[in-house]
Each structure stands twice: as structure tokens, then as C-alpha cells.
Amino acid sequence: MTVSKLSNTARVDEASIQPFPNSEKTYIEGSRPDIRVPMREISLTATTVSNPDGSTRLEPNEAVRVYDTSGVYSDPEVSVDIRQGLEAMRSSWVLERDDTEELPGDSSDYAKLRAADDSLDGLRFDLKRTPRRAKPGKNVSQMHYARQGVITPEMEYIAIRENMTLQHLKEQGLVNEQHPGEAFGAEIPDEITPEFVRSEVARGRAIIPCNINHPESEPMIIGRNFLVKVNGNIGNSALGSSIEEEVAKLSWGIRWGADTMMDLSTGKNIHETREWIIRNSPVPVGTVPIYQALEKVDGVAENLTWEVFRDTLIEQAEQGVDYFTIHAGVLLRYVPMTATRVTGIVSRGGSIMAKWCLAHHEENFLYTHFEEICEICKQYDVAFSLGDGLRPGSIADANDAAQFGELETLGELTKIAWQHDVQVMIEGPGHVPMHMIKANMEKQLEHCDEAPFYTLGPLTTDIAPGYDHITSGIGAAMIGWYGCAMLCYVTPKEHLGLPNKDDVKTGIITYKLAAHAADLAKGHPGAQVRDNALSKARFEFRWEDQFNLGLDPDTARSYHDETLPKESAKVAHFCSMCGPKFCSMKISQEVRDYASAQGVEVRGETIKVLDLDAEMQKKSEEFKQAGSEIYQKV
Amino acid sequence: MTVSKLSNTARVDEASIQPFPNSEKTYIEGSRPDIRVPMREISLTATTVSNPDGSTRLEPNEAVRVYDTSGVYSDPEVSVDIRQGLEAMRSSWVLERDDTEELPGDSSDYAKLRAADDSLDGLRFDLKRTPRRAKPGKNVSQMHYARQGVITPEMEYIAIRENMTLQHLKEQGLVNEQHPGEAFGAEIPDEITPEFVRSEVARGRAIIPCNINHPESEPMIIGRNFLVKVNGNIGNSALGSSIEEEVAKLSWGIRWGADTMMDLSTGKNIHETREWIIRNSPVPVGTVPIYQALEKVDGVAENLTWEVFRDTLIEQAEQGVDYFTIHAGVLLRYVPMTATRVTGIVSRGGSIMAKWCLAHHEENFLYTHFEEICEICKQYDVAFSLGDGLRPGSIADANDAAQFGELETLGELTKIAWQHDVQVMIEGPGHVPMHMIKANMEKQLEHCDEAPFYTLGPLTTDIAPGYDHITSGIGAAMIGWYGCAMLCYVTPKEHLGLPNKDDVKTGIITYKLAAHAADLAKGHPGAQVRDNALSKARFEFRWEDQFNLGLDPDTARSYHDETLPKESAKVAHFCSMCGPKFCSMKISQEVRDYASAQGVEVRGETIKVLDLDAEMQKKSEEFKQAGSEIYQKV
């Protein structure tokens, strides 16, 4: 009898590999042929322009390049087989640095146990990589390289990726037209160079989460001087969902723009689920190791030990987890400060550690063992995401003493991690009314010396369960503007249930638009290119271009087609909102044609206004000659 | 043969009259029995509290009162028949002022034509009211009364309505616990009194849109020192939807919280559609009269005349329209400034007037006839909503010379309207990146002397068609915080198609949460009551209370039930996100119980921290006596 094995049956999620409309997946080559930075190029149709003689001509619109997080899932040249995992693109970079060694097998006791358990064969990802680790005495973190003055291929890759849109504009000889931003002290350069990436990582102001055991990942950077990033969460719980579903949520999430994915599994087979996810993820994967550690002690927080936790870190580091959420700032003295809160401690990790601290009357073992955790992280290049275990869970609890006390401790831990050249970002709230958001960013910059901030929302009101992607999207956009480097998404199911694929998509798109709104407000060079192209398409009734330039072409098209399904309506110079006679866009074009026909220049503002004055003067003369009847009867 | 008549067949939308769960419609009586201010009171279940002996007791949670825009549609005592229209609650207030007269019939030529057209009998609202108008020489605007020192019943009604939550707290002897706000110069009092309402209206800082011919409306106020309001749009276009559908969208929109509704119909039978809407609307109804005027000249903007427009104003004023959007700021000299824009003129009204100006080489007739419009408005108490015909339609065009030029003119017009004691609010953009929003609010306050600002969004990015309720919800929340008095909703179909009922709901709820986020940030007294109650319910796993306190109980419940449909899960102390073992809320309660059992006070922060120090000291002693092994092996 053959057992049904996931490694025989698992299939890539079909919805995740559909090509984007009018888009081409291309790669920009760096200084060496194995630096190939993916992007999506959206082709546009031409603009129909009227000639003075009434004939028309076509003026082409340049394709728009957009940042692409979807990996080879969106590359029609690649046939993705999730049983094989993705190509280990970064392997050669790791190998050529010659500071790591292949291990004989898993170092962690738990991983060995799982490997020896035949009953898991049906679930296992068959083609597991042999883990690597730094050679004794070596530090393989990108921060370490950066501080040695080394520009890694990862850094060059990132520079090309971040700089892409602008570069493309320059190649076309176009000027970047956008509003100057307001960046609150961020130092965003006009061009992202590999050296700038290096210097930011060395400074600790940006991180590149890229575990040496996750060579499938496409390098990306998180820092306030780069594009604002978005994290999506996946992971099963005791109540739900299969491994295949989680891999589908991964490929689905990155399709819509997730820059990193956290696997927050708390249910069964966490180890095996994670292997499938990492082997198939082109984006960095983060975890909260305490979740799995707790599973190992049967959910009894008091029974957690440093040894169990340490083994979990090694287990996960050798699988390739790129960043760990570690709730090392939940100190014993902060815990009772939460007792007066309306919603106590809402971070799962935070509440677990709080319970442990109180049960043992001891300081948080993540804090007391923090340097040992650093030692592990630097052997694999796992970045810290220092968890905000005491973040507020309600508007009422925002910015309280417990929250800010913990933030100060996270600042202290940041400096310790940096002594080990371990990359660090800091997690932030949560639930904060709008006017109290900025204080969070300012305190974080101050206490954590500009280490990247990574916030969940924040939600700006508690009264809209079912709409918390929006209550939090407001706060996320604002804190991104103020300097937050990555926004952890919130789905419509927040507080209510486990998100399904639709919820994941809605959450990601909401956060992408929030992150982009922040990029615009910060004045990130090139950020406005896509807005401008879409707005021009909208004005010119290039419906397909408008859909395709959007974050979600499918939804835009289907909304349009609900009222005007016919193909002919895609070229119509009106839409169902106003009908053919009433379209302001159409009238506006007539105004423009009219102004142009009257000799009013429509290029630069100065020329235009001067011409306008002359024009008005001329008209005024004509008008007087015609008898000066201001209010003629028609 | 009997013709099918809408006045025989029309039925109220069933979905709009369903009772809200655990809610009671109540009325607070003012100084006289006919001032009955509606509210919805949400009953809550009790909290189960553990006694020291391990037994439990129930502690009641006070009901929460929420602002209620839904009129009698949500009153189970009232059977709504849309063929009859709503009760004319305000009629006696209008009559007792003895400054109006009943007209023999419609004054407008167009209304007479329509009335004489038998072919419209099937569409007509049968029970049309006879219109009223100010007696010669009288001014019946609320601003006029306010400036005479008169507190009208409308003003008292509003004071009770705005003050409701706080008043309810006081009655219960509860303290309002909320964060102090940041109000950017708004002067929000601790208690809204009728005199405060009067003074704000007299000052022009708030308006009460309440046409004497719309006695069915429940008074409400729009001003920066009051709760932020939300407008929803309905109306058919040449391509869509029936009268009955539009009335259903009205009742549906106010169910979810629309404070006013604009009828933006541009299709057929605008006059008849409006009659149905107004007679069934408990909220003020706004229109853009130029839309209908244009229909009257067959869609040819050049053929518009002051006479046609004037007749339209009178037609609509006598039907009961509460505010008119008038694009009187689109001056001839501003129009060519828009020719260099990426998206030209996107306001329908603005583009119509721009075309008219250019075609005639004349100044906008709405501007040149502005005082005559004031004369009409004050005879019916129609408020101005001075239209931003030159608002930006894309990020690229934000805050340009055309936009701000028009805003200055709107400021000039505001002062003229105030000379006539006509109420004014000012419309604002549109599409604006986050960092450029505040300048809009500041310039508006400056130029328009604090007349209420009423903005569409603004959208903070253009790249998410299909999600523009969110791109704009971000900007709406922010500008509401900065001082905007009313937010015009945007639905997911914006730029793509005509919204259906689902879209209307999504748009309204998004804007309600944005408005509420603004109220919290401004520190509006009592604003946080609902957040606090919901957060407490959430923390205590009172699932039904959490749903019912939300803006959309139906959606919250259905999201929860997708993964945990059984009734038993509604009392479960966990949810599907984390499962039973991992719930941070549950662990947090354990921490609280633990802290409490250890003698740590959980009331005030000072007491708590002091106790904490003592507690830690005690533990430390115990710890030393136990051998001071900090990191015990378990």
C-alpha cells in the first residue's frame, strides 16, 4: 500500500502563477551575470493625439517598471514545482565567501527527532537542503560584511532593485516629475548605490534579512531610507489549514506585493510546514520561535526553558528562517504595569514571556540569554525583529509606561546585537490614535538609534472589527511616512478569525497602497512614476492601462465590467459613473484642446500664465468690440 | 388598463429596516416634547469576575449609546412606507417661526412642466408637499436666527445629539477615560450646549443644513468643533438604476452612518427621483444643481444660462434640498491654469463651468450672479457647499495654482454669503499625497475664515483603483483630524463604475471609521467611549458584544463564524486565529489574576508602580533566601 505523500501530490497554487496582464517579467543584470534583479514591466498603449488639421496620431507611452516581489511564480519561463522548491540563487554567493561550512546534518535535537519520525514521511518536503553554518569564529551577517567595507552581491542586487524605476526613467531620457517630500530627517539619496546600501547596513539603519540557509531568497532591504516594505503573515493554528494551503498563501501573498512573510504557525507540524514554506519562498521568512518552543512544552508557558528555546532557534536557523521575533524586552518589572490596561498584553509572545516571568519570579530568559542568541544569529545571518511584547491592544492602552519601558529596553538590546554585528529591526504597535503615532516613531528613532522600525498597523480606532485592514492601514501609512521601514499587514479578519486567501490579498493590497502613500509623502525618488502613469491613462480613457498599472488589475477590471462589460466600453471615453454626456475628463480634454487652439501654451506654468494674460487681453478687446454685453441671452 | 405606478408598488428596502442586534432605538427629549433626539443604545452582557474563593460573580456593563443617522428606518415602532414619506417632524418648528408662507404651487417653470406631464404619473411621488418660502423680506436661515441670538429647536436638538455619549456617561456616574487630543486650534468644548451650537452657527464655523421644505430631516451640524461627519452619494446616471434603487441606497447608506446624502443624479427623471429621496430622507440632502441644469439644455454646456440655472435652484429649493454645491469659484482666469495638469479638471461641475467660460469668454455666471443665489438660498435656508471645481484629480496635480486660486475665491464668496446670513461650507480635494494634506486645511481655514471644510477623501495615491475607499480613507482620517468637518465618502468603485449597495456600505463604513479616528485624534469628548467598551468586550471574550459595538456587526459576526460557526464558540475564550492554547488575551488575564493574587494593585498607575516596587523587593528577598540561583534549570 502506498501512503499518499505531500511530496508526490503537492501542486503550486494556480492562481499564483497567472501572468499579470500586459506585463513582462524581466531581469536587470548587475556587475556579474548571476546578479539578475527581477522586475515587472507593464506595457502601455499609445495616446491618441489630435493634430491641428483634425487628423490624429499615436504617441507611445513608455512602459512602467514596478518592484516585483513575486519571484519566479510570475515568470512564464519558469515552471514552478513546489515539491522541488525554488532555485538556490544565492548559494554561490554564500559559497564564494568561504566562511561557512556544510554541516553533517541538523544540529538541533528536535530537527533530528522529526527527521527520525517515519510517521511524518507523508508530510515532509523531500529535498531538504543540508544546513550550513559559519565556520568557527566567523560572522556571516550582512552587517558584518558591511562593517568590513565589503559590498556583497546581495547589496548590489538591492541597489538595483530599489533604484529600478528611476534608472528606467533616466534610460528613457525622462525627468522624474514628483512633489518634493517631507521625510522627517530620513536621508534618502537621489540614487541608491551599492555603497549606500552597504553604509546603511553597517550603520544599522537598514537590514537585509538573508539567512545563509535560505539561498532561494531574493535580497531585499528594510530601512527608513529605502522603499517602505510590507510583511504578510501566514501560518496554521491548532484549528486550521494544511501545509499546501499555507504554501499557496505564501505564493499568493507575494504575488500581491508582500516583501517578507512571517510564518506564525502554532498548530501541528510546524517544523515540516516551515520547510515547505522556506524552500518555496523568494522573500525572507520570519518566525516567532517562542510559538514553536511553547508547542514543544505542550503549551505550558511555565515549562519553557532556555534549552528548549535555544534548540528551536538552531532548528529554525538551519531551515533558513531570515528573521526571528524575539520578545526579549518583556522584563519582569514591566509586566505588572500591564495589569491596569483595558486589554492587558495582546502580543502572544509577550504574554507567554510575561507568564513565564511571573511564574518563575525571574527575569525573562530571552533577555538574560540575549548575547547567546546573538551568537547563534551571526552564524546563520538571522536578523532580529525585537518583539514588542507589550504593545497596546487597544486605543485606551496606547503609549503607556509598559509600552515605552519595553521600547527603551529594545534600544539597549539593539546596541548589544550591533556589538555582535547582528542585524536588528524593532517591532512596534498596535493600536494608537492618529495624534499619538508620531511619538512612537520619534521614541523609536531615539532609543534604538535608527534601527528599522517594523509596526503592526497601528489601528487608529477599535470600533470597526471586520475593517481593521483599514483602521490600521491609516496608521500604517502615517507611520511609514514618519519613518517606519516595514508595515506588518492586518487583514479584514483581524480579531475575528483566521484569514483565507481573499483576506490575505486584501490585507497585502491595503498595506501596499499604504506603504506607497508613505513613499510618496517621504518623497522617495521615482515613487510617483506609477501614479503619474496611471493618472495619465485615466485621463486619456486608456482603461486597460489604468487597470494594469493598478495594484490589483483583476479587481479594477471586474469592477469596471460590472456596469460596462463590453469590450467596446474599454475604449469608451466615459464610464458608468457619469455616462457619455457628463464625463468631466472628457470635458476637461475639450477645455485643453480649446485652450490649445486659442494659442494658450500648455507646457510650463510660466509660459502658460503669460500667454493666458495676453489671451485674456485679446478676448477682452474682442469682447468690447462686440458690444460688451456681459450676460448675453442665449 | 391600469398603468403600473411606482406610488403603488414602491416598497422600503427590507435590508434597511432590520433591527440592529441587542440595540434599542430610544429618544432623548429636550426642553419640549417635540424635541426627541434619536439614538441607538447597544446593550451589553455582563462580565464574569472571579472571586478570591474561586467562585465567580457577574458585573454588569453599561449600555453604550451611539449617534444614530438611520432615522425611523431602524425604529421597530415605526412602519416605514416610502410611498408616504417620513413624518414632517420639523414642520411645526418652521410654522411657529411665522416667517414663511405656503406657496400656491411650484414657483419653478420646470417643476410646473413636470407636474403637467401625464406621462410621468407612473413615476411620481404622489403625496408631494406644497412648498413654503420666506415671507417677503424675511430670512429663514439658521445662521440668521443664530445671529439674532435665537436658539432654534434645531440647535437644541443638535446639542443633545452631539453631547449624547458624554451625557449618558455622566448619568451613570462614570468618568470619561480617554487620551487628550491634538486639535490644531479647534475649540471643542467639554459639553455641547444649545448656546454653543448657536454661537458656532452665528460665527459661520458650523452649518445646519435644513431647508424649510425638508421638514422630515433630523437636524445635524457640520463644523470643526463637532463630531466629524460623513456624506454618502447616491443618484442615477444615464446608464443606470431606478428610483426605487436610489431610495434603497439612501436608507441603506444612513443605516451605516451617512450624516448627509448627496443626490448626484445625472440621468433621466432627476426631478421625480429627488422628490422620492427627499420625502424619505431623515438626513440632509445635497445636490449639484448644475447637473440638472445641463440636462435641461441637452448636455450642451455652452447653452447653459443663468435663467435655466436659477429656475433649477428654485425647483430644487422648493423640493427641500438642504445644500447646493455651487461651482462659483471656477473663474475664467483659473481655467487655462489647468491645461498643464496631468488630469485637467475632474470635477464634473467644474468642467461644465470651465467649458461655459471658455465658450463664452465670460466670467462664470455662478460667480457674477452669486448674490442672487444668496437671495434664493435665504428664502428656503439652503446652505452653500461651495464646490471645488478645480480640485486635483491626481497626485501630480495636488495643491497647484488653479486649486489654491479657486480656494481664495471661495473665501471671498464665503464672506458675501455671510453678509446674507446664508450658511456656507467649502468643498475640498481630491487627490493629495499625505504630506501635502495639512496645507489644504490650513489654507482653507485662513481664506474661508473657518467656514466648515468638506473634502472628498483626499486619495493619498493613485495606484490602487478598486481600493480607493482606502487610499482616500487614509487622507480623510488625516484631514478630519486637522479640522475638516465633513468627509465625502469614496466607494471601491471610484473611477471604475457606479456603486451598488455593497459598495455604498463599504464606502460609508470606511468613512465612519475614518471620521471616528479623527474624533479620537482631536480629542472630541466622549469619542473614546465606544472604543473602550469594544476593547473591554474583546479582552473579556464577550464576542457578541464585540460584534454589536462595531460599526458593522453583521460582517464581524460572519467573519468570526467562517471558522468557528457554532454558538458555543461565541462564549469561547479563544478564537480561530490562535486556537485555545495560544490566546494572548487568555494568558494576559492569567497574568492579571496572578498579579492581583500577588497583592499588586491594578487600579491607578502610581499605586501600582509603588506596589510593584515593594512586590519586587519582597520577591527579591525570597529569591535570595532560596539561594539566588538566577537561571534555575527546570
XYZ file of C-alpha atoms in Angstrom, chain B residues 323-565:
243
model
C -27.435 72.245 0.419
C -26.333 73.165 -3.060
C -22.911 72.559 -4.483
C -22.212 75.704 -6.484
C -19.040 75.929 -8.528
C -18.850 79.704 -8.369
C -15.101 79.733 -7.820
C -14.213 78.398 -11.259
C -13.159 81.740 -12.653
C -12.220 82.338 -16.240
C -8.643 83.198 -15.297
C -8.120 79.906 -13.489
C -9.292 77.655 -16.282
C -6.209 77.689 -18.528
C -4.064 77.023 -15.456
C -5.448 73.510 -15.598
C -4.251 72.853 -19.134
C -0.830 71.688 -17.972
C -2.282 69.283 -15.463
C -1.958 65.540 -15.785
C -5.687 65.123 -15.240
C -7.126 68.518 -16.109
C -10.419 69.304 -14.426
C -12.028 66.288 -12.785
C -14.956 67.925 -11.075
C -17.988 67.477 -13.282
C -19.432 70.813 -12.222
C -16.053 72.453 -12.586
C -15.540 71.162 -16.091
C -19.017 72.240 -17.167
C -18.434 75.767 -15.915
C -14.938 75.871 -17.380
C -16.308 74.916 -20.744
C -19.026 77.536 -20.452
C -16.497 80.237 -19.522
C -14.223 79.438 -22.415
C -17.058 79.103 -24.898
C -18.462 82.489 -23.965
C -15.255 84.276 -22.957
C -17.226 85.433 -19.977
C -16.864 85.140 -16.284
C -18.610 82.165 -14.663
C -22.268 83.120 -14.296
C -22.429 81.465 -10.902
C -19.847 83.987 -9.741
C -21.437 87.016 -11.374
C -24.883 86.040 -10.051
C -23.682 84.920 -6.668
C -25.647 87.443 -4.657
C -28.826 86.474 -6.471
C -28.154 82.871 -5.483
C -27.770 84.026 -1.886
C -31.160 85.710 -2.148
C -32.741 82.427 -3.175
C -30.918 80.360 -0.532
C -32.002 82.528 2.355
C -35.649 82.213 1.403
C -35.550 78.455 1.943
C -32.480 78.029 4.151
C -30.444 76.175 1.613
C -26.789 76.066 2.631
C -23.948 76.559 0.209
C -21.428 73.888 -0.412
C -19.024 75.959 -2.455
C -17.727 73.499 -4.997
C -14.051 72.912 -5.670
C -14.396 72.707 -9.402
C -10.647 72.821 -9.828
C -9.707 70.177 -7.274
C -6.803 67.966 -8.313
C -7.705 64.647 -9.912
C -4.322 63.083 -9.380
C -1.376 63.169 -7.016
C 0.539 65.022 -9.702
C -1.909 67.917 -9.733
C -2.256 68.375 -5.966
C -2.032 71.830 -4.413
C -1.434 73.666 -7.663
C -2.093 77.284 -8.541
C -5.519 76.587 -10.046
C -6.681 74.734 -6.940
C -5.491 77.302 -4.464
C -6.581 80.187 -6.662
C -10.110 78.847 -6.585
C -9.898 78.351 -2.825
C -9.142 82.040 -2.371
C -12.188 82.903 -4.446
C -14.297 80.553 -2.335
C -13.109 82.520 0.677
C -14.287 85.728 -0.972
C -17.670 84.143 -1.741
C -17.969 82.891 1.837
C -17.887 86.448 3.089
C -20.524 87.506 0.596
C -22.801 84.641 1.644
C -22.303 85.552 5.281
C -23.396 89.102 4.525
C -26.696 87.467 3.555
C -26.680 85.213 6.621
C -26.517 82.236 4.291
C -24.772 79.163 5.652
C -21.624 78.046 3.847
C -19.296 75.115 3.725
C -16.344 74.733 1.382
C -15.540 71.683 -0.710
C -12.003 70.383 -0.892
C -9.892 67.810 -2.696
C -9.490 65.215 -4.114
C -6.062 63.611 -4.648
C -3.283 64.796 -2.327
C -0.210 62.959 -1.004
C -0.150 62.729 2.775
C 2.460 65.385 3.404
C 0.528 67.970 1.389
C -2.847 67.489 3.089
C -2.279 69.792 6.019
C -1.602 72.761 3.750
C -5.094 72.304 2.319
C -6.681 72.535 5.733
C -4.577 75.486 6.793
C -5.247 77.475 3.653
C -8.939 76.710 3.870
C -9.156 77.899 7.477
C -7.266 81.036 6.562
C -9.047 82.009 3.364
C -12.518 80.914 4.391
C -12.352 82.123 7.969
C -13.129 78.711 9.484
C -16.235 78.010 7.424
C -16.617 74.192 7.574
C -14.428 72.242 5.163
C -15.962 69.292 3.326
C -13.483 67.154 1.401
C -13.599 64.230 -0.969
C -11.007 61.936 0.536
C -8.340 63.007 -0.335
C -6.827 59.996 -2.050
C -3.220 59.609 -0.973
C -2.094 57.618 -4.005
C -3.440 56.890 -7.472
C -2.153 53.351 -7.889
C -4.970 51.349 -6.372
C -8.162 51.517 -8.465
C -10.656 49.215 -6.776
C -9.336 50.266 -3.356
C -9.910 53.987 -3.466
C -12.173 53.870 -0.451
C -8.928 53.025 1.368
C -6.460 55.296 -0.465
C -8.905 58.095 0.316
C -9.899 56.865 3.773
C -6.306 57.493 4.856
C -6.425 61.073 3.657
C -9.935 61.560 5.026
C -8.950 60.485 8.536
C -5.962 62.813 8.461
C -7.798 65.869 7.184
C -10.609 65.171 9.646
C -8.035 65.282 12.404
C -6.600 68.528 11.026
C -10.053 70.136 11.149
C -12.166 69.047 8.198
C -15.819 68.996 9.268
C -17.329 66.522 6.799
C -15.825 63.768 4.678
C -17.408 62.876 1.365
C -17.194 59.133 1.006
C -15.489 57.267 -1.792
C -16.527 53.745 -2.705
C -14.407 50.867 -4.019
C -15.908 51.579 -7.452
C -14.494 55.106 -7.626
C -13.022 55.762 -11.087
C -14.420 52.443 -12.297
C -18.189 52.284 -12.160
C -21.448 53.048 -10.449
C -21.509 51.785 -6.851
C -24.034 49.151 -5.870
C -25.466 48.686 -2.384
C -22.443 46.728 -1.158
C -20.136 49.454 -2.370
C -22.237 52.120 -0.672
C -21.979 50.219 2.594
C -18.235 49.685 2.289
C -17.714 53.345 1.457
C -19.818 54.581 4.367
C -18.232 52.262 6.933
C -14.748 53.172 5.752
C -15.567 56.827 6.144
C -17.268 56.349 9.509
C -14.151 54.727 10.876
C -12.009 57.489 9.367
C -14.250 60.169 10.884
C -14.149 58.406 14.220
C -10.361 58.098 14.093
C -10.346 61.860 13.548
C -12.671 62.441 16.506
C -10.329 60.401 18.707
C -7.281 62.311 17.492
C -8.975 65.673 18.015
C -9.943 64.531 21.488
C -13.661 65.001 20.976
C -15.196 64.498 24.448
C -16.685 61.035 24.769
C -15.325 59.816 21.447
C -13.374 57.009 23.059
C -16.319 55.521 24.958
C -17.195 53.098 22.174
C -13.569 52.065 21.606
C -13.132 51.413 25.302
C -16.308 49.363 25.544
C -15.433 47.317 22.498
C -11.877 46.730 23.678
C -13.100 45.602 27.069
C -15.554 43.225 25.413
C -12.750 41.922 23.219
C -10.466 41.331 26.156
C -13.194 39.517 28.040
C -14.201 37.354 25.071
C -17.671 38.826 25.023
C -17.864 38.046 21.333
C -21.439 39.186 20.761
C -20.734 42.482 22.479
C -17.639 42.944 20.339
C -19.665 42.392 17.180
C -22.546 44.571 18.287
C -20.385 47.514 19.312
C -18.697 47.544 15.938
C -19.721 49.686 13.007
C -20.828 46.587 11.142
C -21.998 43.793 13.443
C -23.110 41.618 10.518
C -19.720 41.459 8.876
C -17.840 40.988 12.138
C -20.092 38.100 13.096
C -19.900 36.437 9.714
C -16.094 36.690 9.654
C -15.944 35.086 13.054
C -18.365 32.371 12.079
C -16.458 31.411 8.937
C -14.030 29.455 11.074
C -15.993 28.991 14.290
C -19.666 28.854 13.357
